[in-house]
Structures are given as structure tokens and as C-alpha cells.
Coordinates of C-alpha atoms and ligand atoms in Angstrom, one line a residue:
M342 CA -7.6 -3.7 7.0
F343 CA -8.6 -1.3 4.5
R344 CA -8.9 0.4 1.2
I345 CA -9.3 4.7 0.1
R346 CA -12.4 5.5 -2.0
R347 CA -14.3 8.8 -4.1
L348 CA -17.5 8.9 -3.2
H349 CA -18.7 10.8 -6.4
D350 CA -22.5 10.6 -6.2
A351 CA -24.8 9.6 -3.3
V352 CA -27.2 7.8 -5.4
R353 CA -25.8 4.4 -5.6
P354 CA -26.8 1.9 -2.7
V355 CA -23.2 1.2 -1.9
N356 CA -22.2 5.1 -1.3
R357 CA -26.0 5.6 0.7
A358 CA -25.1 2.8 2.5
A359 CA -21.0 4.3 3.5
I360 CA -22.6 8.7 4.0
D361 CA -25.2 6.7 7.1
Q362 CA -22.4 5.1 8.2
V363 CA -19.7 8.7 7.8
R364 CA -23.7 10.1 9.3
Q365 CA -22.6 7.5 13.1
I366 CA -19.2 8.6 12.8
L367 CA -20.1 12.6 12.8
R368 CA -22.6 12.2 15.5
E369 CA -20.0 9.2 17.9
Q370 CA -17.0 12.0 17.3
F371 CA -18.0 15.7 17.1
P372 CA -21.6 15.3 19.6
L373 CA -21.9 19.0 19.8
L374 CA -22.4 18.9 16.2
A375 CA -25.9 20.2 15.2
D376 CA -28.3 17.4 13.1
H377 CA -28.4 20.0 9.9
D378 CA -24.8 20.4 10.0
I379 CA -24.7 16.3 10.0
D380 CA -26.6 15.9 7.3
K381 CA -25.1 18.6 5.5
V382 CA -23.1 15.9 4.6
Q383 CA -25.0 14.4 1.5
E384 CA -26.1 17.1 0.6
L385 CA -22.7 18.0 0.0
L386 CA -22.5 15.1 -2.1
E387 CA -26.0 16.1 -4.4
N388 CA -25.3 19.4 -4.9
P389 CA -21.7 20.0 -4.0
L390 CA -21.6 23.4 -5.8
K391 CA -25.0 25.0 -3.3
H392 CA -22.2 25.7 0.0
G393 CA -19.3 27.8 -1.9
F394 CA -17.4 25.1 -2.3
R395 CA -17.5 21.5 -4.7
S396 CA -17.1 19.3 -2.4
I397 CA -15.3 16.0 -1.9
L398 CA -15.6 13.2 0.0
Y399 CA -13.4 10.2 1.1
V400 CA -13.9 7.0 2.9
A401 CA -11.8 4.3 4.2
E402 CA -13.2 1.1 4.2
D403 CA -12.9 -2.4 5.0
A404 CA -13.6 -5.8 3.2
R405 CA -17.2 -6.1 4.3
N406 CA -17.4 -1.8 3.1
K407 CA -17.7 -0.8 7.4
V408 CA -16.2 2.5 7.4
R409 CA -13.7 3.1 9.0
G410 CA -12.8 6.2 8.5
F411 CA -13.7 9.7 6.4
A412 CA -12.2 12.8 4.9
L413 CA -14.2 15.8 3.5
L414 CA -12.3 18.4 1.4
S415 CA -13.9 21.0 0.0
H416 CA -12.2 22.9 -3.2
E417 CA -12.7 26.5 -3.8
P418 CA -11.0 26.8 -7.4
N419 CA -11.2 30.3 -8.0
L420 CA -8.9 30.6 -5.0
K421 CA -7.1 27.9 -5.6
F422 CA -8.0 27.0 -2.1
C423 CA -8.7 23.3 0.1
Y424 CA -10.2 23.5 3.4
L425 CA -10.1 19.7 5.1
D426 CA -14.6 20.3 6.9
Y427 CA -13.3 16.8 8.5
I428 CA -11.3 13.5 9.0
S429 CA -12.3 11.3 11.0
A430 CA -11.4 7.7 12.6
A431 CA -14.6 6.0 14.0
R432 CA -14.6 4.9 17.0
H433 CA -14.5 1.5 17.5
G434 CA -11.6 -1.0 16.7
T435 CA -7.8 0.6 16.3
S436 CA -7.7 3.3 13.7
G437 CA -5.0 1.4 12.2
G438 CA -3.2 4.2 10.5
V439 CA -7.2 5.8 8.8
G440 CA -6.2 8.9 9.6
G441 CA -2.5 8.9 8.4
A442 CA -3.3 7.6 4.8
L443 CA -6.7 9.5 4.5
Y444 CA -4.8 12.4 5.1
E445 CA -2.2 12.0 2.7
V446 CA -4.8 11.3 0.1
V447 CA -6.7 14.7 0.1
R448 CA -2.7 16.2 0.2
D449 CA -3.2 14.7 -3.3
E450 CA -5.5 15.1 -4.7
A451 CA -5.6 19.2 -3.3
L452 CA -2.2 18.7 -5.2
T453 CA -4.0 17.7 -8.5
L454 CA -6.3 20.3 -7.4
G455 CA -3.4 23.0 -8.3
A456 CA -4.3 24.5 -4.6
V457 CA -1.8 26.4 -2.9
G458 CA -3.0 24.6 0.6
I459 CA -5.0 23.0 2.4
F460 CA -6.6 25.3 5.9
F461 CA -8.7 23.3 8.2
E462 CA -9.0 24.2 12.3
C463 CA -8.1 22.4 15.5
L464 CA -8.6 22.9 18.8
P465 CA -5.2 24.5 20.8
D466 CA -3.0 23.1 22.8
D467 CA -1.7 26.0 24.8
P468 CA -2.8 25.7 28.1
A469 CA -4.2 29.6 28.3
L470 CA -6.8 28.8 25.6
C471 CA -8.1 24.7 26.9
R472 CA -8.8 24.6 30.6
D473 CA -9.2 20.6 30.1
P474 CA -6.1 19.1 30.6
K475 CA -7.5 15.5 28.4
I476 CA -8.9 17.4 25.5
L477 CA -5.2 19.6 26.4
K478 CA -3.9 16.2 25.0
E479 CA -5.4 15.1 22.4
N480 CA -5.2 18.5 20.7
Q481 CA -1.6 18.2 21.3
A482 CA -1.4 14.8 19.6
R483 CA -3.6 15.7 16.8
L484 CA -1.4 19.8 16.5
K485 CA 1.7 17.0 16.3
F486 CA 0.8 14.1 13.5
Y487 CA -0.2 17.6 11.2
E488 CA 3.5 19.0 11.4
R489 CA 5.0 15.8 10.0
F490 CA 3.2 16.3 7.3
G491 CA 5.1 20.5 7.8
A492 CA 1.1 21.6 8.4
M493 CA 1.2 24.3 11.5
P494 CA -0.9 26.8 13.0
I495 CA -1.0 30.2 11.8
V496 CA 0.2 33.3 14.2
G497 CA 0.0 36.9 14.3
T498 CA -3.7 37.5 13.6
A499 CA -6.6 37.4 14.9
Y500 CA -8.4 33.8 13.9
E501 CA -8.7 31.8 17.0
T502 CA -9.7 35.2 18.8
P503 CA -13.3 33.5 20.7
V504 CA -16.8 34.3 19.3
K505 CA -17.4 35.1 22.7
P506 CA -14.6 36.0 25.5
D507 CA -15.3 33.8 27.3
D508 CA -15.6 30.3 25.2
D509 CA -13.0 27.6 25.7
N510 CA -11.4 26.5 23.1
P511 CA -11.2 28.7 20.5
P512 CA -10.1 26.3 16.7
Y513 CA -6.7 27.2 15.2
L514 CA -6.1 28.4 11.3
V515 CA -3.8 25.6 10.7
F516 CA -2.2 26.2 6.9
D517 CA -0.5 22.9 4.9
P518 CA 1.6 23.9 2.3
L519 CA 1.7 21.1 0.5
G520 CA 5.5 20.2 0.4
Q521 CA 5.0 23.5 -1.9
F522 CA 7.2 26.1 -0.2
R523 CA 6.0 28.6 -0.8
P524 CA 4.9 31.4 1.0
L525 CA 0.8 32.1 1.6
H526 CA 0.3 35.0 0.3
R527 CA -2.3 38.0 3.1
D528 CA -4.1 38.9 0.3
V529 CA -5.4 34.7 -0.6
A530 CA -5.2 34.4 3.0
R531 CA -7.9 36.6 3.7
Q532 CA -9.9 35.8 0.7
A533 CA -10.0 32.5 2.2
V534 CA -9.8 32.7 5.5
R535 CA -13.4 35.0 4.4
A536 CA -14.1 32.7 2.8
I537 CA -14.3 29.9 4.9
L538 CA -15.6 31.6 7.6
E539 CA -18.6 32.6 5.1
H540 CA -19.5 29.9 4.2
R541 CA -18.8 27.5 7.1
Y542 CA -19.6 29.4 10.3
A543 CA -22.0 32.0 9.1
H544 CA -24.4 30.4 11.8
L545 CA -21.6 31.3 14.1
C546 CA -19.9 34.2 13.3
P547 CA -21.5 38.1 12.8
V548 CA -20.6 40.3 10.4
E549 CA -18.0 41.9 12.7
Y550 CA -16.2 39.8 14.0
I551 CA -15.8 38.5 10.1
E552 CA -14.1 41.8 9.8
K553 CA -12.4 41.6 12.3
V554 CA -10.5 38.3 12.2
V555 CA -10.3 39.2 8.1
A556 CA -8.4 42.0 9.0
S557 CA -5.9 40.9 11.0
F558 CA -4.1 38.7 9.0
V559 CA -1.8 42.5 8.2
D560 CA 1.7 40.6 7.2
E561 CA 2.7 40.4 4.1
A562 CA 3.8 37.0 4.6
V563 CA 1.3 35.0 6.6
R564 CA 3.3 33.5 9.2
V565 CA 3.3 30.3 10.2
R566 CA 3.8 28.6 13.8
P567 CA 7.7 27.1 14.2
P568 CA 7.7 23.2 15.0
R569 CA 7.1 22.5 18.2
Y570 CA 6.7 18.3 18.7
L571 CA 9.1 17.8 16.1
K572 CA 12.4 18.1 15.1
A573 CA 12.3 20.7 11.7
S574 CA 14.4 18.2 9.8
T575 CA 11.7 15.2 10.3
T576 CA 8.5 17.1 9.5
V577 CA 9.8 16.8 5.5
T578 CA 10.2 12.8 6.0
A579 CA 6.0 12.5 5.4
P580 CA 5.5 11.5 2.3
V581 CA 5.6 13.8 -1.0
P582 CA 2.5 14.4 -2.1
G583 CA 1.7 13.6 -5.4
A584 CA 3.4 10.4 -5.0
R585 CA 0.7 8.0 -4.8
R586 CA 0.2 8.7 -9.2
Q587 CA 3.9 10.3 -9.9
R588 CA 5.5 7.1 -8.2
I589 CA 5.8 3.4 -7.0
A590 CA 5.8 3.0 -3.9
L591 CA 8.9 1.1 -2.4
V592 CA 8.6 -1.6 0.4
V593 CA 12.1 -3.0 1.8
N594 CA 12.8 -6.1 3.4
D595 CA 15.1 -4.1 6.0
R596 CA 16.4 -7.3 7.7
H597 CA 16.2 -9.7 5.1
A598 CA 20.2 -9.5 5.2
I599 CA 19.7 -11.8 8.3
H600 CA 19.0 -14.1 5.8
H601 CA 21.9 -15.7 4.4
V602 CA 23.2 -19.4 4.3
Q603 CA 26.4 -19.3 3.8
E604 CA 27.4 -23.1 1.8
R605 CA 28.3 -22.5 -1.5
G606 CA 26.8 -22.1 -4.2
Y607 CA 23.6 -20.8 -3.2
V608 CA 22.7 -18.5 -4.7
E609 CA 19.7 -16.2 -3.1
A610 CA 21.5 -14.1 -1.2
P611 CA 21.4 -11.3 0.2
V612 CA 23.6 -9.3 -2.8
R613 CA 20.2 -9.7 -5.2
V614 CA 18.2 -6.9 -2.7
Q615 CA 21.6 -4.3 -2.4
A616 CA 22.3 -5.3 -6.1
I617 CA 19.2 -4.1 -7.3
L618 CA 18.7 -1.5 -4.8
R619 CA 21.9 0.7 -6.2
E620 CA 20.9 0.6 -9.4
L621 CA 16.5 1.9 -8.5
E622 CA 18.4 4.4 -6.2
R623 CA 19.5 5.6 -9.3
S624 CA 16.1 7.1 -10.9
S625 CA 13.2 9.1 -9.0
L626 CA 10.0 6.5 -9.5
F627 CA 9.5 5.5 -6.3
A628 CA 8.5 7.0 -2.5
P629 CA 10.3 4.5 -0.5
H630 CA 7.7 3.6 2.9
P631 CA 9.2 1.2 6.0
C632 CA 7.7 -2.1 6.8
R633 CA 4.1 -2.2 8.6
N634 CA 4.2 -5.3 11.4
Y635 CA 1.6 -7.0 10.8
S636 CA -0.3 -10.1 13.2
E637 CA 0.5 -13.5 12.4
R638 CA -3.0 -14.8 11.9
F639 CA -2.6 -13.3 7.9
L640 CA 0.5 -16.3 6.7
T641 CA -2.5 -18.4 8.0
T642 CA -5.0 -17.5 5.8
I643 CA -3.4 -19.2 2.8
H644 CA -0.8 -22.0 5.1
D645 CA -2.4 -24.8 7.4
R646 CA -1.9 -23.6 11.3
D647 CA 0.4 -27.0 11.6
Y648 CA 3.0 -25.9 9.1
V649 CA 3.6 -22.4 10.3
A650 CA 4.2 -23.6 13.8
Y651 CA 5.7 -26.1 12.6
F652 CA 8.7 -23.2 10.9
K653 CA 8.2 -20.9 14.1
K654 CA 9.4 -24.1 16.7
V655 CA 12.3 -25.3 14.2
C656 CA 13.4 -22.2 13.4
D657 CA 13.6 -21.4 16.9
T658 CA 15.5 -24.5 18.4
L659 CA 18.6 -23.8 16.2
G660 CA 21.8 -22.3 16.9
D661 CA 23.5 -20.0 15.2
E662 CA 25.4 -20.8 11.9
I663 CA 23.4 -24.4 11.4
S664 CA 21.0 -25.5 9.4
V665 CA 19.1 -27.9 8.5
Y666 CA 18.3 -29.3 4.5
P667 CA 15.5 -31.8 4.6
Y668 CA 16.0 -36.0 3.2
V669 CA 13.4 -37.3 4.9
F670 CA 10.0 -37.1 2.3
P671 CA 7.4 -39.5 3.3
L672 CA 5.7 -41.0 1.0
R673 CA 3.2 -42.7 3.4
N674 CA 1.8 -42.3 6.9
V675 CA 2.2 -38.9 6.5
A676 CA 0.5 -38.7 9.9
R677 CA 2.7 -40.3 12.5
P678 CA 5.9 -37.7 11.9
P679 CA 9.1 -37.8 13.1
K680 CA 10.4 -36.8 16.8
E681 CA 13.1 -34.7 16.0
L682 CA 12.1 -31.9 14.8
A683 CA 15.1 -31.9 11.7
V684 CA 14.2 -35.3 10.7
R685 CA 10.3 -33.9 9.6
A686 CA 11.7 -31.2 7.9
G687 CA 10.9 -33.4 4.7
Y688 CA 7.5 -33.4 5.9
Y689 CA 6.5 -29.8 4.8
C690 CA 9.7 -29.9 2.2
I691 CA 10.1 -30.1 -2.1
D692 CA 13.4 -30.3 -2.3
T693 CA 17.2 -30.4 -0.6
F694 CA 17.8 -27.5 -1.8
T695 CA 16.5 -25.2 1.0
P696 CA 17.5 -25.0 4.1
L697 CA 15.9 -24.3 7.6
N698 CA 17.7 -21.8 9.7
R699 CA 17.3 -19.6 13.1
N700 CA 16.9 -16.5 11.3
A701 CA 14.9 -18.2 8.0
W702 CA 11.6 -17.1 10.1
R703 CA 12.2 -14.0 10.3
A704 CA 13.5 -13.1 7.2
A705 CA 10.4 -14.7 6.3
K706 CA 8.2 -13.2 7.9
R707 CA 9.0 -10.3 7.5
A708 CA 8.9 -10.7 3.4
V709 CA 5.2 -10.9 3.9
D710 CA 5.1 -7.7 6.1
C711 CA 6.7 -5.7 3.4
T712 CA 4.2 -7.5 0.6
L713 CA 1.3 -6.0 2.9
T714 CA 2.5 -3.1 2.7
A715 CA 2.6 -3.1 0.0
A716 CA -0.9 -4.6 -0.6
E717 CA -2.0 -1.8 1.1
L718 CA -0.3 1.2 0.0
L719 CA -2.2 -0.2 -3.1
L720 CA -5.2 0.0 -2.0
E721 CA -4.6 3.8 -0.1
G722 CA -3.5 4.9 -3.7
Y723 CA -1.5 4.2 -5.2
R724 CA -1.1 2.6 -8.9
A725 CA 1.8 0.8 -8.1
T726 CA 3.4 -0.1 -5.8
Y727 CA 7.2 -2.5 -4.8
A728 CA 7.9 -5.5 -1.9
L729 CA 11.4 -5.1 -3.0
V730 CA 11.8 -8.9 -0.4
R731 CA 13.9 -11.8 -0.2
P732 CA 13.4 -14.7 0.6
P733 CA 11.1 -15.3 -2.3
G734 CA 7.4 -16.5 -2.4
H735 CA 6.2 -18.2 -5.3
H736 CA 7.1 -21.4 -5.1
A737 CA 6.5 -22.3 -1.7
E738 CA 2.6 -24.4 -1.2
K739 CA 0.1 -24.7 1.8
R740 CA 1.9 -26.4 4.0
A741 CA 5.6 -27.1 2.4
F742 CA 8.6 -25.2 1.1
G743 CA 10.5 -25.0 -1.2
G744 CA 12.5 -24.0 -3.9
F745 CA 14.2 -20.7 -1.9
C746 CA 10.4 -20.5 -0.5
Y747 CA 8.9 -20.1 3.5
F748 CA 5.5 -18.2 1.9
N749 CA 3.9 -17.5 -0.8
N750 CA 4.2 -13.7 -0.1
A751 CA 2.4 -13.2 -3.4
A752 CA -0.1 -14.9 -2.9
I753 CA -0.8 -14.1 1.0
A754 CA -0.9 -10.1 -0.9
A755 CA -2.9 -11.2 -2.7
Q756 CA -5.4 -12.9 -0.8
L757 CA -6.0 -9.5 1.6
L758 CA -6.2 -8.1 -2.4
S759 CA -9.4 -10.2 -2.8
A760 CA -11.7 -9.3 -0.5
F761 CA -11.8 -6.2 -2.8
G762 CA -12.5 -7.7 -5.9
P763 CA -11.0 -10.3 -8.2
V764 CA -7.3 -10.1 -8.2
A765 CA -5.2 -11.6 -11.1
I766 CA -0.8 -13.4 -10.7
L767 CA 1.1 -12.4 -13.2
D768 CA 4.0 -15.4 -12.8
I769 CA 7.1 -13.7 -14.3
D770 CA 9.6 -16.1 -13.6
Y771 CA 11.4 -18.3 -15.1
H772 CA 10.6 -21.3 -12.7
H773 CA 7.5 -22.3 -12.6
G774 CA 4.9 -20.1 -9.7
N775 CA 3.4 -23.9 -8.6
G776 CA 2.3 -22.4 -5.1
Q777 CA -0.3 -19.7 -6.5
Q778 CA -1.1 -22.4 -8.3
V779 CA -2.0 -24.8 -6.3
I780 CA -3.2 -22.4 -3.4
F781 CA -5.9 -20.7 -5.4
Y782 CA -6.8 -23.5 -7.6
Q783 CA -10.1 -24.0 -6.9
R784 CA -11.7 -20.6 -7.3
S785 CA -12.4 -18.7 -10.3
D786 CA -11.9 -14.9 -7.9
V787 CA -8.1 -15.0 -8.1
L788 CA -6.2 -15.4 -11.9
T789 CA -3.4 -17.5 -11.9
V790 CA -1.5 -17.6 -14.8
S791 CA 2.4 -17.6 -15.3
L792 CA 5.2 -18.1 -17.5
H793 CA 8.4 -20.8 -17.3
G794 CA 10.6 -23.5 -18.5
H795 CA 9.2 -26.0 -19.3
P796 CA 8.8 -28.6 -16.3
R797 CA 10.7 -30.9 -18.4
F798 CA 13.8 -29.3 -18.1
A799 CA 13.1 -27.4 -15.6
Y800 CA 12.1 -26.1 -11.2
P801 CA 10.1 -28.0 -10.2
Y802 CA 9.5 -30.1 -12.6
F803 CA 6.1 -31.6 -11.0
S804 CA 3.7 -28.5 -12.1
G805 CA 3.3 -25.6 -15.0
F806 CA 2.1 -28.3 -17.8
D807 CA -0.4 -26.3 -20.0
D808 CA -3.7 -28.2 -19.0
E809 CA -3.5 -27.5 -15.6
T810 CA -6.1 -25.0 -15.7
G811 CA -8.1 -25.7 -12.6
E812 CA -10.5 -27.4 -10.7
G813 CA -13.9 -26.9 -10.2
E814 CA -15.1 -23.4 -9.7
G815 CA -11.8 -22.7 -10.1
H816 CA -11.8 -24.7 -13.6
G817 CA -10.4 -21.6 -16.2
F818 CA -9.2 -20.2 -14.1
N819 CA -5.2 -21.0 -13.8
L820 CA -2.9 -21.4 -17.2
N821 CA -0.1 -21.9 -17.5
L822 CA 2.5 -21.6 -21.1
P823 CA 5.3 -23.7 -20.4
L824 CA 7.8 -22.1 -22.8
P825 CA 10.9 -23.7 -24.9
E826 CA 14.7 -24.2 -22.9
Q827 CA 15.6 -21.9 -25.5
L828 CA 13.9 -18.6 -25.5
D829 CA 14.9 -14.7 -27.4
G830 CA 13.4 -12.1 -25.6
S831 CA 10.9 -11.6 -29.5
Q832 CA 9.7 -15.8 -28.3
Y833 CA 9.2 -14.3 -24.8
R834 CA 7.1 -11.8 -25.4
E835 CA 5.2 -13.7 -27.6
A836 CA 4.2 -15.4 -24.6
L837 CA 3.6 -12.8 -22.8
E838 CA 1.0 -11.3 -25.4
K839 CA -0.9 -14.0 -24.5
A840 CA -0.3 -14.0 -21.0
L841 CA -1.8 -10.5 -21.2
R842 CA -5.0 -11.3 -23.1
R843 CA -6.4 -13.6 -20.2
I844 CA -5.9 -11.5 -18.2
V845 CA -7.6 -8.0 -19.5
R846 CA -10.4 -11.0 -20.0
F847 CA -11.2 -11.9 -16.8
A848 CA -10.7 -7.9 -15.8
P849 CA -9.5 -7.8 -11.8
H850 CA -9.6 -5.1 -9.4
T851 CA -5.8 -5.7 -8.9
L852 CA -2.7 -7.5 -10.7
V853 CA -0.1 -9.1 -8.9
V854 CA 3.2 -10.2 -10.2
C855 CA 5.3 -12.8 -9.0
L856 CA 8.6 -10.4 -10.8
G857 CA 11.4 -12.9 -11.3
L858 CA 14.9 -11.9 -13.3
D859 CA 15.6 -14.9 -13.5
T860 CA 14.9 -15.0 -17.3
A861 CA 17.5 -13.0 -18.0
K862 CA 20.6 -13.9 -20.0
G863 CA 23.6 -15.9 -18.4
D864 CA 21.0 -16.9 -15.2
P865 CA 22.4 -19.7 -13.3
T866 CA 19.2 -20.9 -12.4
G867 CA 17.8 -20.6 -15.9
T868 CA 18.2 -21.2 -19.7
W869 CA 16.5 -17.9 -21.3
S870 CA 18.8 -14.9 -22.5
L871 CA 16.7 -11.8 -22.0
T872 CA 18.6 -8.5 -22.3
A873 CA 17.6 -5.1 -20.6
K874 CA 16.8 -3.7 -23.1
D875 CA 13.5 -6.6 -23.9
F876 CA 12.9 -6.0 -19.3
E877 CA 12.4 -2.4 -20.7
S878 CA 9.3 -4.0 -23.0
V879 CA 8.0 -6.5 -21.2
G880 CA 7.4 -3.8 -18.3
R881 CA 6.1 -1.9 -20.5
M882 CA 3.9 -4.4 -21.8
I883 CA 2.6 -4.9 -18.1
G884 CA 2.4 -1.0 -17.9
Q885 CA 0.4 -0.9 -20.3
L886 CA -3.0 -3.2 -18.8
A887 CA -2.7 0.2 -16.5
M888 CA -3.8 -1.8 -13.6
P889 CA -4.3 -1.5 -9.9
T890 CA -0.5 -3.1 -9.8
L891 CA 1.9 -4.4 -6.6
L892 CA 5.4 -6.3 -7.9
V893 CA 6.8 -8.6 -5.7
Q894 CA 10.1 -10.0 -6.4
E895 CA 11.4 -13.6 -6.6
G896 CA 14.3 -14.8 -8.2
G897 CA 16.9 -13.2 -10.2
Y898 CA 20.1 -14.3 -9.8
R899 CA 22.8 -13.1 -12.0
T900 CA 23.6 -10.2 -9.4
R901 CA 26.3 -8.7 -12.0
A902 CA 23.6 -8.1 -14.2
I903 CA 20.0 -8.1 -11.8
G904 CA 19.6 -4.5 -11.2
V905 CA 19.9 -3.2 -14.6
N906 CA 17.3 -4.7 -15.5
A907 CA 15.1 -4.4 -12.9
R908 CA 15.9 -1.1 -13.5
H909 CA 14.8 -1.6 -17.4
F910 CA 11.4 -3.3 -16.0
F911 CA 10.4 -0.5 -13.9
T912 CA 11.4 2.6 -16.4
G913 CA 9.2 0.6 -19.6
F914 CA 6.4 -0.7 -16.4
W915 CA 5.8 3.6 -15.3
T916 CA 6.4 5.2 -19.1
A917 CA 3.5 3.2 -20.2
A918 CA 1.4 2.3 -16.6
S919 CA 1.9 5.8 -16.2
R920 CA 1.0 7.8 -19.6
D921 CA -2.1 5.3 -20.3
G922 CA -3.7 6.6 -16.2
V923 CA -3.8 4.1 -13.8
K924 CA -8.0 3.4 -14.1
N925 CA -9.1 4.3 -10.1
H926 CA -10.4 1.6 -8.5
G927 CA -12.9 4.0 -6.3
A928 CA -16.9 3.6 -7.1
Ligands
ZN1454 ZN1 12.5 -18.2 -10.3

């Protein structure tokens, strides 16, 4: 779990502490580095132009500000290229994707700076150049990693000529064109190589050596090695650089369809996701990302251990095609639950229409994983991310499922994000977000706001009243805006305006939106009449907040309109968010 931030100075205590940890990583991971090279990192930040390049330092930190990895990128503004000095994960603990995430951020930065590409050195994967088989293996893994991004060693030059004839492991010069598919011109390469060797390796490379290497770039279009580890077609699967600024990261629950309750009238059906995806594919707003896997302990950051254990166990025991509906709800004697698992369902449930079945656990766990992936992508530098998931989550409480929800996806993600700063959850589903309300009711670091049909007539009936404002430390940090049964777009916007003002006053580090689309005209579970145009303006209003935003799919059951409404929402949202420029949450 980490976020990536750019260090702009070496003055603030939090940055000084980060730099100290970067030096420690350098010491551990590059044991041959001299002390003055290690100290240079701080100097580069204090005086970025002193060493011929402008240096940019990124750190990946966990919630306790422990640096898990870093990247030092140098930019040559006149020659328009970047040089990657270091990219490294800390030695201890698994890297957990730190290197990949840092490299993606660095590529985005280089592209934004208008660079022709990134140069960097990488130790050789050729047994003739690297004698130690263990190091050779590491070098192969590293070059394979870069190959995925289209970054290949430059060939046909003298760059990897050892400075002293018997030096082992002379580095390749690798070039990443950042997906721009322009050949690298000899003259650009020559100037870049001269600058790199003079500014970075003057102490190692005599002048004649530098001249010899520069002169060895003779091909007009510099040649790179063809892919060695991956098929050419897979190198383009690396995320498009620039995506973090230009697109919304999209994580779809790839296992949602296994959760299919066939009973008539069960409107929470797989077709909902397909209908949304079909429309989103028509826009170019999204950068798809695969779902990552998370341990079950993330579930218990929000949900009670016995509920999670029960849910998993009961789903495991059910045969295919069997759904269990809770039917006994204990008002007392909760401490003495019945032995039979199916009868016990009511001990953990708020209504009679959310069944348990074999696949409910698997689909719900995957929805949590998708939402956590989207939350992490936000921490890794995206301005906005969207978890298109089902089953939904906002009715799930600490130890209770219901309202088609089993785990509170948004609350689990908000819990993760809250380690990095205050979080606001805005629930715009037609139904009250009772789950996150009760989960965060006593906390002031997670603001919960919900606009919904008044509980007088709308599910869940027992919560969502305007006098529920939070408790203890959380007093004043829950805002309910219950709305009348008949409502059009302009009345809705008025209420939304109020909700957004509260969020702006709270000034969160990140915003989580529970995106229910059941406020739409004709939704079988709602009574309002929002049109596609209304969704566009709702999206625009939220986008104008210009906050790093995680959007989580909740309800919305009119499958004929859900896709079009989602597309309009995101068009409005992204037009506003990308125009106003989401504030970078780096320090
Ligand atoms: Zn709903």
C-alpha cells in the first residue's frame, strides 16, 4: 500500500526524512556507490541545475511515511530528453508493484515535459558481458520488465564498451520512446550521450572515451534491439504514458457475472455492468487496468471478523443454483445463534431480499479487490479512477449485508485512503448510504454525505434522516439530505450544491463517490426523473471540485438507460475535472 509523491524541496521535515530513507535505500541496493554519490541526491534537490540537468525525485511511501521505493529523473530542457538516474524499491518487504508504478509515473512526467524519450543504463543480459550467473539473471529480469514498456537497449554503438578492458558488466544504454514511435535521430542521441557521460560519469570516463562513444553513433536512425523476452505485440500492453493526467483509470470486476441471482425481479443483474461498459467503450476517457489481488485482512478493516467468516463459510456450503434468503431476524438473544448456517443468515442481514449463494462471496470479494485497485491507482497519481463493480456495497454495514450489498466497497477503499489524509464520501445513489454512515459515524477524518429519497418512503427506511449528524468525535461529519418523492433535475442540483459546499469546507485529501444511477427516470427502484442531460451536469458539478476522485459503482437498474446515463455523467465529470486541473496531492 503506497502513494507516490514528487518532492519539490529538501527543506520540509517530511521531505528531509524521505530523502534520508532514499539514501538508505541507495546504500543497501547499490553497495558500490560512493558516499558523495549518495549525498548528491539531496544536493540535486537543493540546487537542481547545478549538475547540468533539472532533477525530479519521486518517492513511493506507505501510510506511515516509510519510503518503499524512489525514482530520480533528470531532465535536459534544451535537448529535450530525460535521463533516469535511479529507480529502486527498498530491499525489505515485497516490492508490491512499487517499481512498476514509479516507472509509469516517470514516463508520464517525461511525456508532459515534452521529452523525446528517457535514456537510462541497465546492466547487460549477455553472458559474454556479465560473468556472474546470479547477476545475469537479475539483469535479464530487469530488461524484460522494461521491454514491456517498449524500452530497449540501443545497439550498434560503442556505449557498452568497458572503460577498462577487463571490466565486467558494462551497462547498456536503454531508450524508452514513451510510445511515441518516432525514430531517435543520431544527432539527438549524440548530444544526449555526451551530456549523460559528462554530467554523470565524468569521474569514470576520460575525455577520449567519451569522444569515442559519441562518435560511434553512426546510423542516422539509432537502432534498438528487437524484443527478446516478450512477443512484440505484448510490449504495447503497457499503460499509455500520460494516462494519469489524460484518462480515468477503469477497473471492472471481471468476476461479477458469476453472481447471478436468477429469481424473477432480482434487478441487480450482470447485464448492468455490460450495459455500462458498452457505452463507456464509445468514449476515449478511460484507461483500463486489471484488478489486483488483496488479502482478506482488508475486509476486516471495516467488517467484523465473525461476519466475514460466516459469509465465507455459508457460501462455501451452498450447492450450485441454491440461494438462501434470510428469514429469521433475532431481536434478542443474538449471542446464542442457531447452529444451522442458513437460519443464521438473519443474524447478519438487514432485509429479506438479498440472498446468499455459492458465488456471492467470490464476486463480492472481487468487487472489493477492484475498488482497492482503483483506490491505489489514485494514490499512484491518477486524478480519477472508477471501480465498475457489482455486487454494490453502500448498504453493507460492519456486520450486516442487505440491499444487494455484502461488503462495503467504498468504505473499505475510504479506510485505505484515510491513512493518507481526510476522505469525503459522497453518495449520490437514490437510496441512503446507511453502510458508510454507520461505519464512520464516530469519526471526523471521514466525512459522509448522502443525497437520497427520504426514508419515510425509500429503502432502507430506518436511516437517512437529516438529524443523523454523527456522534462523539464524528459529530458534524455526517450530512444527510433526504429528498421528496417527486424530484426533477434542477431540484436535485440544488441539493447537490449543498452537499458539495460541505465537502469543499471539509477540504478532503481524496473524494470517494458512491455512484448510483437509480436516480434516473424510470428506474424500477426509484421515483425520480433525472435524464441523461441531468447526469452530465451532476458529473460536471462533481468534477469542478477538482479533487482526486475514486468513483465506485452502486445502484442503477434501468438497464436500457444506465449506460447512456453513465457515459453522460463521466463526460460532464471529466470535462470539468480535466479543465480545472485536479490538484496534485503530492507535497
Ligand atoms: Zn440504490
